[in-house]
Structure formats: structure tokens, C-alpha cells
Amino acid sequence: VTHLIQTATLCRSVSLSEQTCHLEFRVDGTDEFPYKPGQFVSVREPLIEGKQVTRAYSIASAPRAGRFELCLNRVLEGKMSNFLCSLPEGSQIHFRGPHGLFTLREPLRDSMFLCTGTGVAPFRSMLQWLLADPSRHEGHELWLIYGTRWETDIYYADEFRALDQLHPNFHYLATLSRGSHTWTGLRGYVQEYAKGIATSRPNNGAGTVHAYICGLHHMVNHTREMLLSLDWDQHDIMYERYD
Ligand SMILES: Cc1cc2nc3c(=O)[nH]c(=O)nc-3n(C[C@H](O)[C@H](O)[C@H](O)COP(=O)(O)OP(=O)(O)OC[C@H]3O[C@@H](n4cnc5c(N)ncnc54)[C@H](O)[C@@H]3O)c2cc1C
């Protein structure tokens, strides 16, 4: 029942960069916490002079008994993000959920997962889940196109690289918009690589490929408009905006 407020205990807090943290929670009092990859929780805490603040965070891990993980950025002067990133291990949070319709479409198609920054969170959940069982992804090409400014902001790179090596049908592309001269990987914006993949397909991938987009509205809108301009059906483009 998703309207109930539950509590969870922070088991592990890891900083992924200066402004980003990875948090692992155990739901209190139960091993049951079913959700679909891509869904989010609403964290609710009395942060402003006792007044409740509620913020959504995508779950960054595939469903596992009574556990979930988050990946979040400290937003400048942001109430909840700074509270959570500074939270000591062992602390309790209040939350509702799981919520949200940003989930994998069935039947699965060849799929592009397009994100920037912590927008990778729901895709870590989806891809962990999909790639855990051949029957979930066999016969389909999957691309994770992950854009950030700098190399230090590519989160979970080792995990995605390992999955890329293990699964010939999973392709991990990390691209930097402001990479230093030592960066030898891809450069440029997510939508350019998404366009490259779409246009390499018959009919620009329209009707045969799904796109999932997650991040700040600017990137989501640009990428969506690019695919619509290639005659994609809007129903084949799923998106989640963080702001
Ligand atoms: C469905 C959904 C899922 C989300 N999942 C995640 C997630 O997995 N990881 C994550 O880091 N965030 C996620 N967000 C964003 C998150 O809910 C908060 O908006 C964010 O953490 C800021 O909250 P805050 O209380 O710290 O800042 P606030 O006190 O609300 O805001 C402080 C200032 O920062 C600006 N601001 C608000 N959000 C952002 C932002 N995301 N980036 C830059 N500036 C911002 C505001 O305009 C405001 O001026 C998600 C949002 C939605 C709607």
C-alpha cells in the first residue's frame, strides 16, 4: 500500500564525487518492498522549522528483499539533498512509495537509456534487473548513453563497464561535454549519440526502438524533440524529469 509512510535505515553512505552520494537503505520491519525498476520513493522529513519537506528519488537498484539504493546530488542550498547526503549511517528516514510509471515497457524492444548525472539512477535499477536473467533481455540491443560534464561525474562506471563486457548486446557509452585533454572516451552530448543510433536503424528506429530518458528538463526536452523530429511516436519515448 503505497500511501503508508514507512521508515528505512541508512546502512551505507558512499560519496561518488564531491557533490554526489550513493545511499543504501534497509526498509524497517519487513523483507517485503516490491517495486518495478524505474520507480521512485518520496522521502519526507521535517526539515524547515518542523515543517515537512517531501522530495522524490529514483530507486537506483534492482528489487532485492527489503532494500533499496539511491543516488543523489547535493543541490546548492537544497534542503533534502543536503540532509540525505550528510545523514550518518544508522539513521532512519521516512518515505512513501514506490511510485511512478517510468518503468520498462512490455514487451521489451531494442532500447536506448539516455541520461545525465544522477539521471542514471533508474537505469541502474532497470539494467541490473534486465541483465540478471537472459530471458529478460535476449535478442535485444540495449544502449546506456550517459552524459556528464567531467570524468569525475561518471558514476558506477566500473559496474557498467563490467556489464558491457559480459553482455554483447549491452553497450555502455559515457560521453563528456567538458572532458579534459586526458579523456580518451566519447565527447559531446547524449542526444548526438542517441541520434546516431536511431539514424543507423531502418526508419530511424521509429516503431522498433524504445527510448527512456532521465535527468534535468533541458536534456530530456532536447532529446525528446530530436527523436520526435525523426518521426518517432511519442509513446515510444518514456521520460522522467528531475526538475
Ligand atoms: C520523479 C523524480 C525522481 C527524482 N530522482 C532523483 C534522483 O534519483 N537523484 C537526484 O539527485 N534527484 C532526483 N530528483 C530531484 C529531487 O527530487 C530534488 O528535487 C532535489 O534533490 C533537490 O531537492 P532539495 O530539497 O535538496 O532542494 P530544494 O530545497 O528543493 O531546491 C533548492 C534549489 O535548487 C533548485 N533545484 C531543485 N532541484 C534541482 C536539481 N535536481 N538540480 C539542480 N537544481 C535543482 C531549485 O530550483 C531551488 O532553487 C527527482 C525528482 C523527481 C521529480
PDB file of C-alpha atoms and ligand atoms in Angstrom:
ATOM      1  CA  VAL A   1       0.000   0.000   0.000  1.00  0.00           C
ATOM      2  CA  THR A   2       1.924   2.990  -1.262  1.00  0.00           C
ATOM      3  CA  HIS A   3       0.231   5.812   0.693  1.00  0.00           C
ATOM      4  CA  LEU A   4       1.559   4.478   4.005  1.00  0.00           C
ATOM      5  CA  ILE A   5       4.567   6.170   5.496  1.00  0.00           C
ATOM      6  CA  GLN A   6       7.330   3.663   6.153  1.00  0.00           C
ATOM      7  CA  THR A   7      10.752   4.040   7.674  1.00  0.00           C
ATOM      8  CA  ALA A   8      14.104   2.820   6.416  1.00  0.00           C
ATOM      9  CA  THR A   9      17.548   2.728   7.980  1.00  0.00           C
ATOM     10  CA  LEU A  10      20.632   4.006   6.180  1.00  0.00           C
ATOM     11  CA  CYS A  11      23.081   1.075   6.109  1.00  0.00           C
ATOM     12  CA  ARG A  12      25.765   2.572   3.923  1.00  0.00           C
ATOM     13  CA  SER A  13      26.622   6.024   2.582  1.00  0.00           C
ATOM     14  CA  VAL A  14      29.306   6.376  -0.086  1.00  0.00           C
ATOM     15  CA  SER A  15      30.375   9.576  -1.769  1.00  0.00           C
ATOM     16  CA  LEU A  16      30.666   9.124  -5.539  1.00  0.00           C
ATOM     17  CA  SER A  17      32.087  12.607  -6.088  1.00  0.00           C
ATOM     18  CA  GLU A  18      32.281  15.925  -4.255  1.00  0.00           C
ATOM     19  CA  GLN A  19      28.570  16.557  -4.728  1.00  0.00           C
ATOM     20  CA  THR A  20      27.070  13.108  -5.236  1.00  0.00           C
ATOM     21  CA  CYS A  21      26.323  10.266  -2.864  1.00  0.00           C
ATOM     22  CA  HIS A  22      25.166   6.681  -3.082  1.00  0.00           C
ATOM     23  CA  LEU A  23      22.911   5.569  -0.199  1.00  0.00           C
ATOM     24  CA  GLU A  24      21.841   2.044   0.738  1.00  0.00           C
ATOM     25  CA  PHE A  25      18.712   1.591   2.871  1.00  0.00           C
ATOM     26  CA  ARG A  26      17.021  -1.320   4.585  1.00  0.00           C
ATOM     27  CA  VAL A  27      13.249  -0.966   4.956  1.00  0.00           C
ATOM     28  CA  ASP A  28      12.414  -1.286   8.660  1.00  0.00           C
ATOM     29  CA  GLY A  29      10.356  -4.201   9.906  1.00  0.00           C
ATOM     30  CA  THR A  30       9.909  -6.091   6.639  1.00  0.00           C
ATOM     31  CA  ASP A  31      11.738  -8.014   3.950  1.00  0.00           C
ATOM     32  CA  GLU A  32       8.980  -7.114   1.521  1.00  0.00           C
ATOM     33  CA  PHE A  33       9.498  -3.997  -0.537  1.00  0.00           C
ATOM     34  CA  PRO A  34       8.352  -4.799  -4.063  1.00  0.00           C
ATOM     35  CA  TYR A  35       8.814  -2.189  -6.782  1.00  0.00           C
ATOM     36  CA  LYS A  36       9.369  -2.010 -10.503  1.00  0.00           C
ATOM     37  CA  PRO A  37      12.769  -0.903 -11.803  1.00  0.00           C
ATOM     38  CA  GLY A  38      12.452   2.811 -12.624  1.00  0.00           C
ATOM     39  CA  GLN A  39      10.091   3.716  -9.770  1.00  0.00           C
ATOM     40  CA  PHE A  40      10.898   6.267  -7.069  1.00  0.00           C
ATOM     41  CA  VAL A  41      10.351   6.829  -3.347  1.00  0.00           C
ATOM     42  CA  SER A  42       9.095  10.071  -1.781  1.00  0.00           C
ATOM     43  CA  VAL A  43      11.257  10.954   1.203  1.00  0.00           C
ATOM     44  CA  ARG A  44       9.514  13.099   3.799  1.00  0.00           C
ATOM     45  CA  GLU A  45      11.287  14.827   6.675  1.00  0.00           C
ATOM     46  CA  PRO A  46      10.553  17.808   8.968  1.00  0.00           C
ATOM     47  CA  LEU A  47      13.402  19.969   7.670  1.00  0.00           C
ATOM     48  CA  ILE A  48      12.134  23.561   7.704  1.00  0.00           C
ATOM     49  CA  GLU A  49      11.355  24.600  11.290  1.00  0.00           C
ATOM     50  CA  GLY A  50       9.485  21.372  11.823  1.00  0.00           C
ATOM     51  CA  LYS A  51       7.603  21.652   8.516  1.00  0.00           C
ATOM     52  CA  GLN A  52       7.574  18.581   6.293  1.00  0.00           C
ATOM     53  CA  VAL A  53       9.607  18.577   3.096  1.00  0.00           C
ATOM     54  CA  THR A  54       8.884  15.845   0.523  1.00  0.00           C
ATOM     55  CA  ARG A  55      11.194  15.021  -2.391  1.00  0.00           C
ATOM     56  CA  ALA A  56      11.217  12.231  -4.955  1.00  0.00           C
ATOM     57  CA  TYR A  57      14.267   9.994  -5.517  1.00  0.00           C
ATOM     58  CA  SER A  58      14.538   7.279  -8.142  1.00  0.00           C
ATOM     59  CA  ILE A  59      15.500   3.893  -6.801  1.00  0.00           C
ATOM     60  CA  ALA A  60      18.963   3.070  -8.155  1.00  0.00           C
ATOM     61  CA  SER A  61      18.970  -0.697  -7.501  1.00  0.00           C
ATOM     62  CA  ALA A  62      17.111  -3.741  -8.813  1.00  0.00           C
ATOM     63  CA  PRO A  63      14.461  -5.115  -6.410  1.00  0.00           C
ATOM     64  CA  ARG A  64      16.038  -7.044  -3.532  1.00  0.00           C
ATOM     65  CA  ALA A  65      14.334  -8.188  -0.327  1.00  0.00           C
ATOM     66  CA  GLY A  66      13.582  -5.142   1.819  1.00  0.00           C
ATOM     67  CA  ARG A  67      16.332  -2.972   0.390  1.00  0.00           C
ATOM     68  CA  PHE A  68      16.767  -0.010  -1.932  1.00  0.00           C
ATOM     69  CA  GLU A  69      19.554   2.323  -3.014  1.00  0.00           C
ATOM     70  CA  LEU A  70      19.531   5.987  -4.031  1.00  0.00           C
ATOM     71  CA  CYS A  71      21.959   8.138  -5.985  1.00  0.00           C
ATOM     72  CA  LEU A  72      21.696  11.834  -5.411  1.00  0.00           C
ATOM     73  CA  ASN A  73      23.294  15.190  -5.950  1.00  0.00           C
ATOM     74  CA  ARG A  74      23.733  17.888  -3.387  1.00  0.00           C
ATOM     75  CA  VAL A  75      21.768  20.800  -4.862  1.00  0.00           C
ATOM     76  CA  LEU A  76      23.055  24.250  -3.843  1.00  0.00           C
ATOM     77  CA  GLU A  77      21.094  25.235  -0.706  1.00  0.00           C
ATOM     78  CA  GLY A  78      18.819  22.271  -1.343  1.00  0.00           C
ATOM     79  CA  LYS A  79      17.048  21.082   1.784  1.00  0.00           C
ATOM     80  CA  MET A  80      16.536  17.376   1.253  1.00  0.00           C
ATOM     81  CA  SER A  81      19.539  16.572  -0.901  1.00  0.00           C
ATOM     82  CA  ASN A  82      21.998  18.019   1.631  1.00  0.00           C
ATOM     83  CA  PHE A  83      20.155  16.404   4.517  1.00  0.00           C
ATOM     84  CA  LEU A  84      20.385  12.964   2.892  1.00  0.00           C
ATOM     85  CA  CYS A  85      23.993  13.286   1.703  1.00  0.00           C
ATOM     86  CA  SER A  86      25.070  14.279   5.246  1.00  0.00           C
ATOM     87  CA  LEU A  87      22.994  11.646   7.028  1.00  0.00           C
ATOM     88  CA  PRO A  88      25.041   9.373   9.324  1.00  0.00           C
ATOM     89  CA  GLU A  89      24.847   5.629   8.732  1.00  0.00           C
ATOM     90  CA  GLY A  90      22.324   4.051  11.095  1.00  0.00           C
ATOM     91  CA  SER A  91      19.865   6.972  10.795  1.00  0.00           C
ATOM     92  CA  GLN A  92      16.228   6.485   9.934  1.00  0.00           C
ATOM     93  CA  ILE A  93      14.259   8.206   7.151  1.00  0.00           C
ATOM     94  CA  HIS A  94      10.525   8.397   6.428  1.00  0.00           C
ATOM     95  CA  PHE A  95       9.240   7.668   2.963  1.00  0.00           C
ATOM     96  CA  ARG A  96       6.251   6.722   0.840  1.00  0.00           C
ATOM     97  CA  GLY A  97       6.270   4.597  -2.265  1.00  0.00           C
ATOM     98  CA  PRO A  98       7.168   3.030  -4.537  1.00  0.00           C
ATOM     99  CA  HIS A  99       5.593   5.441  -7.024  1.00  0.00           C
ATOM    100  CA  GLY A 100       5.807   6.212 -10.705  1.00  0.00           C
ATOM    101  CA  LEU A 101       5.142   4.992 -14.215  1.00  0.00           C
ATOM    102  CA  PHE A 102       8.677   5.400 -15.567  1.00  0.00           C
ATOM    103  CA  THR A 103       9.153   1.654 -15.925  1.00  0.00           C
ATOM    104  CA  LEU A 104      10.153  -0.796 -18.646  1.00  0.00           C
ATOM    105  CA  ARG A 105       7.596  -1.245 -21.400  1.00  0.00           C
ATOM    106  CA  GLU A 106       6.479  -4.749 -22.294  1.00  0.00           C
ATOM    107  CA  PRO A 107       7.278  -6.474 -24.492  1.00  0.00           C
ATOM    108  CA  LEU A 108      10.883  -5.312 -24.371  1.00  0.00           C
ATOM    109  CA  ARG A 109      12.296  -3.795 -27.566  1.00  0.00           C
ATOM    110  CA  ASP A 110      15.770  -2.703 -28.508  1.00  0.00           C
ATOM    111  CA  SER A 111      16.131   0.193 -26.065  1.00  0.00           C
ATOM    112  CA  MET A 112      18.190   3.323 -25.546  1.00  0.00           C
ATOM    113  CA  PHE A 113      18.652   4.573 -21.982  1.00  0.00           C
ATOM    114  CA  LEU A 114      19.660   8.236 -22.080  1.00  0.00           C
ATOM    115  CA  CYS A 115      20.680  10.232 -19.035  1.00  0.00           C
ATOM    116  CA  THR A 116      22.871  12.848 -17.465  1.00  0.00           C
ATOM    117  CA  GLY A 117      24.251  12.943 -13.917  1.00  0.00           C
ATOM    118  CA  THR A 118      22.110  11.250 -11.284  1.00  0.00           C
ATOM    119  CA  GLY A 119      19.559  10.553 -14.019  1.00  0.00           C
ATOM    120  CA  VAL A 120      21.450   7.269 -14.231  1.00  0.00           C
ATOM    121  CA  ALA A 121      19.688   6.078 -11.046  1.00  0.00           C
ATOM    122  CA  PRO A 122      16.564   4.455 -12.564  1.00  0.00           C
ATOM    123  CA  PHE A 123      18.676   2.938 -15.365  1.00  0.00           C
ATOM    124  CA  ARG A 124      20.998   1.256 -12.892  1.00  0.00           C
ATOM    125  CA  SER A 125      17.887  -0.386 -11.462  1.00  0.00           C
ATOM    126  CA  MET A 126      16.449  -1.319 -14.874  1.00  0.00           C
ATOM    127  CA  LEU A 127      19.732  -2.640 -16.269  1.00  0.00           C
ATOM    128  CA  GLN A 128      20.664  -4.610 -13.148  1.00  0.00           C
ATOM    129  CA  TRP A 129      17.256  -6.240 -13.365  1.00  0.00           C
ATOM    130  CA  LEU A 130      17.212  -6.825 -17.135  1.00  0.00           C
ATOM    131  CA  LEU A 131      20.734  -8.213 -17.356  1.00  0.00           C
ATOM    132  CA  ALA A 132      20.342 -10.520 -14.349  1.00  0.00           C
ATOM    133  CA  ASP A 133      18.346 -13.020 -16.418  1.00  0.00           C
ATOM    134  CA  PRO A 134      18.862 -13.839 -20.133  1.00  0.00           C
ATOM    135  CA  SER A 135      15.122 -14.362 -20.666  1.00  0.00           C
ATOM    136  CA  ARG A 136      14.569 -10.686 -19.830  1.00  0.00           C
ATOM    137  CA  HIS A 137      16.878  -9.246 -22.498  1.00  0.00           C
ATOM    138  CA  GLU A 138      17.871 -11.964 -25.019  1.00  0.00           C
ATOM    139  CA  GLY A 139      17.667 -10.872 -28.644  1.00  0.00           C
ATOM    140  CA  HIS A 140      17.566  -7.146 -27.850  1.00  0.00           C
ATOM    141  CA  GLU A 141      20.177  -4.427 -28.168  1.00  0.00           C
ATOM    142  CA  LEU A 142      20.449  -2.144 -25.137  1.00  0.00           C
ATOM    143  CA  TRP A 143      22.385   1.131 -25.051  1.00  0.00           C
ATOM    144  CA  LEU A 144      23.148   3.202 -21.983  1.00  0.00           C
ATOM    145  CA  ILE A 145      24.212   6.660 -23.108  1.00  0.00           C
ATOM    146  CA  TYR A 146      25.420   8.566 -20.110  1.00  0.00           C
ATOM    147  CA  GLY A 147      26.451  12.198 -20.313  1.00  0.00           C
ATOM    148  CA  THR A 148      28.225  14.330 -17.723  1.00  0.00           C
ATOM    149  CA  ARG A 149      30.486  17.342 -17.800  1.00  0.00           C
ATOM    150  CA  TRP A 150      33.609  15.886 -16.293  1.00  0.00           C
ATOM    151  CA  GLU A 151      35.170  12.476 -15.876  1.00  0.00           C
ATOM    152  CA  THR A 152      34.752  12.653 -12.071  1.00  0.00           C
ATOM    153  CA  ASP A 153      30.961  12.731 -12.511  1.00  0.00           C
ATOM    154  CA  ILE A 154      30.598   9.390 -14.297  1.00  0.00           C
ATOM    155  CA  TYR A 155      29.065   7.248 -11.584  1.00  0.00           C
ATOM    156  CA  TYR A 156      29.059   3.414 -11.458  1.00  0.00           C
ATOM    157  CA  ALA A 157      31.455   3.281 -14.432  1.00  0.00           C
ATOM    158  CA  ASP A 158      33.100   0.034 -13.262  1.00  0.00           C
ATOM    159  CA  GLU A 159      29.741  -1.700 -12.905  1.00  0.00           C
ATOM    160  CA  PHE A 160      28.505  -0.645 -16.333  1.00  0.00           C
ATOM    161  CA  ARG A 161      31.822  -1.491 -17.990  1.00  0.00           C
ATOM    162  CA  ALA A 162      31.681  -4.965 -16.466  1.00  0.00           C
ATOM    163  CA  LEU A 163      28.122  -5.460 -17.744  1.00  0.00           C
ATOM    164  CA  ASP A 164      29.177  -4.213 -21.189  1.00  0.00           C
ATOM    165  CA  GLN A 165      31.953  -6.821 -21.293  1.00  0.00           C
ATOM    166  CA  LEU A 166      29.708  -9.609 -20.080  1.00  0.00           C
ATOM    167  CA  HIS A 167      26.778  -8.939 -22.445  1.00  0.00           C
ATOM    168  CA  PRO A 168      27.453  -8.496 -26.182  1.00  0.00           C
ATOM    169  CA  ASN A 169      24.013  -6.873 -26.586  1.00  0.00           C
ATOM    170  CA  PHE A 170      24.595  -4.200 -23.903  1.00  0.00           C
ATOM    171  CA  HIS A 171      26.526  -1.106 -24.949  1.00  0.00           C
ATOM    172  CA  TYR A 172      27.801   1.405 -22.412  1.00  0.00           C
ATOM    173  CA  LEU A 173      28.632   4.840 -23.829  1.00  0.00           C
ATOM    174  CA  ALA A 174      29.870   7.560 -21.465  1.00  0.00           C
ATOM    175  CA  THR A 175      30.261  10.961 -23.084  1.00  0.00           C
ATOM    176  CA  LEU A 176      31.686  14.162 -21.619  1.00  0.00           C
ATOM    177  CA  SER A 177      30.705  17.681 -22.572  1.00  0.00           C
ATOM    178  CA  ARG A 178      33.780  19.194 -20.881  1.00  0.00           C
ATOM    179  CA  GLY A 179      36.305  16.379 -20.729  1.00  0.00           C
ATOM    180  CA  SER A 180      39.944  17.258 -20.014  1.00  0.00           C
ATOM    181  CA  HIS A 181      42.636  16.642 -22.650  1.00  0.00           C
ATOM    182  CA  THR A 182      43.497  13.303 -20.984  1.00  0.00           C
ATOM    183  CA  TRP A 183      39.992  11.918 -21.624  1.00  0.00           C
ATOM    184  CA  THR A 184      40.173   9.419 -24.474  1.00  0.00           C
ATOM    185  CA  GLY A 185      36.485   8.423 -24.473  1.00  0.00           C
ATOM    186  CA  LEU A 186      33.489   9.971 -26.182  1.00  0.00           C
ATOM    187  CA  ARG A 187      32.788  13.703 -26.182  1.00  0.00           C
ATOM    188  CA  GLY A 188      29.653  15.701 -26.811  1.00  0.00           C
ATOM    189  CA  TYR A 189      26.017  15.439 -25.836  1.00  0.00           C
ATOM    190  CA  VAL A 190      23.776  12.465 -25.177  1.00  0.00           C
ATOM    191  CA  GLN A 191      21.305  13.447 -27.896  1.00  0.00           C
ATOM    192  CA  GLU A 192      24.017  13.367 -30.595  1.00  0.00           C
ATOM    193  CA  TYR A 193      24.820   9.705 -29.830  1.00  0.00           C
ATOM    194  CA  ALA A 194      21.144   8.845 -29.498  1.00  0.00           C
ATOM    195  CA  LYS A 195      20.597  10.370 -32.929  1.00  0.00           C
ATOM    196  CA  GLY A 196      23.494   8.350 -34.353  1.00  0.00           C
ATOM    197  CA  ILE A 197      21.988   5.090 -33.114  1.00  0.00           C
ATOM    198  CA  ALA A 198      18.456   5.980 -34.224  1.00  0.00           C
ATOM    199  CA  THR A 199      19.514   7.011 -37.739  1.00  0.00           C
ATOM    200  CA  SER A 200      21.581   3.847 -38.191  1.00  0.00           C
ATOM    201  CA  ARG A 201      18.348   1.833 -37.944  1.00  0.00           C
ATOM    202  CA  PRO A 202      15.714   1.259 -40.629  1.00  0.00           C
ATOM    203  CA  ASN A 203      13.165   4.094 -40.469  1.00  0.00           C
ATOM    204  CA  ASN A 204      15.322   5.874 -37.819  1.00  0.00           C
ATOM    205  CA  GLY A 205      14.271   3.247 -35.294  1.00  0.00           C
ATOM    206  CA  ALA A 206      10.739   4.636 -35.272  1.00  0.00           C
ATOM    207  CA  GLY A 207       8.324   1.919 -34.198  1.00  0.00           C
ATOM    208  CA  THR A 208      11.049  -0.618 -33.363  1.00  0.00           C
ATOM    209  CA  VAL A 209      13.131   1.023 -30.621  1.00  0.00           C
ATOM    210  CA  HIS A 210      12.138   2.410 -27.221  1.00  0.00           C
ATOM    211  CA  ALA A 211      13.886   5.386 -25.635  1.00  0.00           C
ATOM    212  CA  TYR A 212      13.998   6.048 -21.906  1.00  0.00           C
ATOM    213  CA  ILE A 213      15.269   9.488 -20.878  1.00  0.00           C
ATOM    214  CA  CYS A 214      16.047  10.741 -17.378  1.00  0.00           C
ATOM    215  CA  GLY A 215      17.601  13.899 -15.973  1.00  0.00           C
ATOM    216  CA  LEU A 216      17.052  17.643 -15.896  1.00  0.00           C
ATOM    217  CA  HIS A 217      14.317  19.060 -18.134  1.00  0.00           C
ATOM    218  CA  HIS A 218      16.718  20.693 -20.577  1.00  0.00           C
ATOM    219  CA  MET A 219      18.338  17.418 -21.662  1.00  0.00           C
ATOM    220  CA  VAL A 220      15.058  15.491 -21.537  1.00  0.00           C
ATOM    221  CA  ASN A 221      13.263  18.019 -23.747  1.00  0.00           C
ATOM    222  CA  HIS A 222      16.093  18.261 -26.279  1.00  0.00           C
ATOM    223  CA  THR A 223      16.436  14.512 -26.623  1.00  0.00           C
ATOM    224  CA  ARG A 224      12.686  14.024 -26.888  1.00  0.00           C
ATOM    225  CA  GLU A 225      12.373  16.691 -29.585  1.00  0.00           C
ATOM    226  CA  MET A 226      15.248  15.149 -31.539  1.00  0.00           C
ATOM    227  CA  LEU A 227      13.514  11.735 -31.596  1.00  0.00           C
ATOM    228  CA  LEU A 228      10.125  13.253 -32.466  1.00  0.00           C
ATOM    229  CA  SER A 229      11.802  15.058 -35.389  1.00  0.00           C
ATOM    230  CA  LEU A 230      12.873  11.601 -36.651  1.00  0.00           C
ATOM    231  CA  ASP A 231       9.189  10.637 -36.779  1.00  0.00           C
ATOM    232  CA  TRP A 232       9.175   8.659 -33.570  1.00  0.00           C
ATOM    233  CA  ASP A 233       5.816   8.084 -31.900  1.00  0.00           C
ATOM    234  CA  GLN A 234       5.661   9.969 -28.583  1.00  0.00           C
ATOM    235  CA  HIS A 235       4.508   6.767 -26.866  1.00  0.00           C
ATOM    236  CA  ASP A 236       7.846   5.126 -27.647  1.00  0.00           C
ATOM    237  CA  ILE A 237       9.691   7.804 -25.645  1.00  0.00           C
ATOM    238  CA  MET A 238       9.458   7.393 -21.866  1.00  0.00           C
ATOM    239  CA  TYR A 239      10.923  10.116 -19.679  1.00  0.00           C
ATOM    240  CA  GLU A 240      11.398  11.294 -16.101  1.00  0.00           C
ATOM    241  CA  ARG A 241      12.283  14.905 -15.315  1.00  0.00           C
ATOM    242  CA  TYR A 242      14.053  15.702 -12.061  1.00  0.00           C
ATOM    243  CA  ASP A 243      13.314  19.453 -12.110  1.00  0.00           C
TER     244      ASP A 243
HETATM  245  C1  LIG B   1      10.421  11.572 -10.057  1.00  0.00           C
HETATM  246  C2  LIG B   1      11.670  12.259  -9.571  1.00  0.00           C
HETATM  247  C3  LIG B   1      12.801  11.496  -9.272  1.00  0.00           C
HETATM  248  C4  LIG B   1      13.965  12.114  -8.814  1.00  0.00           C
HETATM  249  N1  LIG B   1      15.060  11.351  -8.586  1.00  0.00           N
HETATM  250  C5  LIG B   1      16.223  11.937  -8.225  1.00  0.00           C
HETATM  251  C6  LIG B   1      17.419  11.152  -8.056  1.00  0.00           C
HETATM  252  O1  LIG B   1      17.412   9.910  -8.207  1.00  0.00           O
HETATM  253  N2  LIG B   1      18.567  11.792  -7.704  1.00  0.00           N
HETATM  254  C7  LIG B   1      18.606  13.156  -7.531  1.00  0.00           C
HETATM  255  O2  LIG B   1      19.692  13.687  -7.238  1.00  0.00           O
HETATM  256  N3  LIG B   1      17.487  13.924  -7.681  1.00  0.00           N
HETATM  257  C8  LIG B   1      16.312  13.355  -8.010  1.00  0.00           C
HETATM  258  N4  LIG B   1      15.181  14.131  -8.153  1.00  0.00           N
HETATM  259  C9  LIG B   1      15.232  15.552  -7.738  1.00  0.00           C
HETATM  260  C10 LIG B   1      14.878  15.654  -6.241  1.00  0.00           C
HETATM  261  O3  LIG B   1      13.533  15.274  -6.038  1.00  0.00           O
HETATM  262  C11 LIG B   1      15.014  17.083  -5.654  1.00  0.00           C
HETATM  263  O4  LIG B   1      14.372  17.999  -6.476  1.00  0.00           O
HETATM  264  C12 LIG B   1      16.451  17.521  -5.477  1.00  0.00           C
HETATM  265  O5  LIG B   1      17.174  16.596  -4.653  1.00  0.00           O
HETATM  266  C13 LIG B   1      16.505  18.907  -4.800  1.00  0.00           C
HETATM  267  O6  LIG B   1      15.819  18.864  -3.567  1.00  0.00           O
HETATM  268  P1  LIG B   1      16.294  19.761  -2.346  1.00  0.00           P
HETATM  269  O7  LIG B   1      15.235  19.722  -1.292  1.00  0.00           O
HETATM  270  O8  LIG B   1      17.675  19.427  -1.945  1.00  0.00           O
HETATM  271  O9  LIG B   1      16.392  21.234  -2.977  1.00  0.00           O
HETATM  272  P2  LIG B   1      15.312  22.387  -2.866  1.00  0.00           P
HETATM  273  O10 LIG B   1      15.435  22.988  -1.492  1.00  0.00           O
HETATM  274  O11 LIG B   1      14.003  21.917  -3.354  1.00  0.00           O
HETATM  275  O12 LIG B   1      15.858  23.381  -4.012  1.00  0.00           O
HETATM  276  C14 LIG B   1      16.955  24.260  -3.884  1.00  0.00           C
HETATM  277  C15 LIG B   1      17.166  24.980  -5.217  1.00  0.00           C
HETATM  278  O13 LIG B   1      17.709  24.083  -6.198  1.00  0.00           O
HETATM  279  C16 LIG B   1      16.941  24.056  -7.407  1.00  0.00           C
HETATM  280  N5  LIG B   1      16.843  22.624  -7.827  1.00  0.00           N
HETATM  281  C17 LIG B   1      15.886  21.732  -7.444  1.00  0.00           C
HETATM  282  N6  LIG B   1      16.139  20.515  -7.943  1.00  0.00           N
HETATM  283  C18 LIG B   1      17.278  20.616  -8.639  1.00  0.00           C
HETATM  284  C19 LIG B   1      18.045  19.679  -9.353  1.00  0.00           C
HETATM  285  N7  LIG B   1      17.696  18.360  -9.467  1.00  0.00           N
HETATM  286  N8  LIG B   1      19.193  20.129  -9.938  1.00  0.00           N
HETATM  287  C20 LIG B   1      19.565  21.424  -9.841  1.00  0.00           C
HETATM  288  N9  LIG B   1      18.866  22.352  -9.167  1.00  0.00           N
HETATM  289  C21 LIG B   1      17.737  21.963  -8.582  1.00  0.00           C
HETATM  290  C22 LIG B   1      15.607  24.605  -7.032  1.00  0.00           C
HETATM  291  O14 LIG B   1      15.064  25.327  -8.138  1.00  0.00           O
HETATM  292  C23 LIG B   1      15.892  25.531  -5.854  1.00  0.00           C
HETATM  293  O15 LIG B   1      16.187  26.827  -6.303  1.00  0.00           O
HETATM  294  C24 LIG B   1      13.999  13.521  -8.626  1.00  0.00           C
HETATM  295  C25 LIG B   1      12.869  14.286  -8.921  1.00  0.00           C
HETATM  296  C26 LIG B   1      11.726  13.673  -9.390  1.00  0.00           C
HETATM  297  C27 LIG B   1      10.519  14.526  -9.696  1.00  0.00           C
END
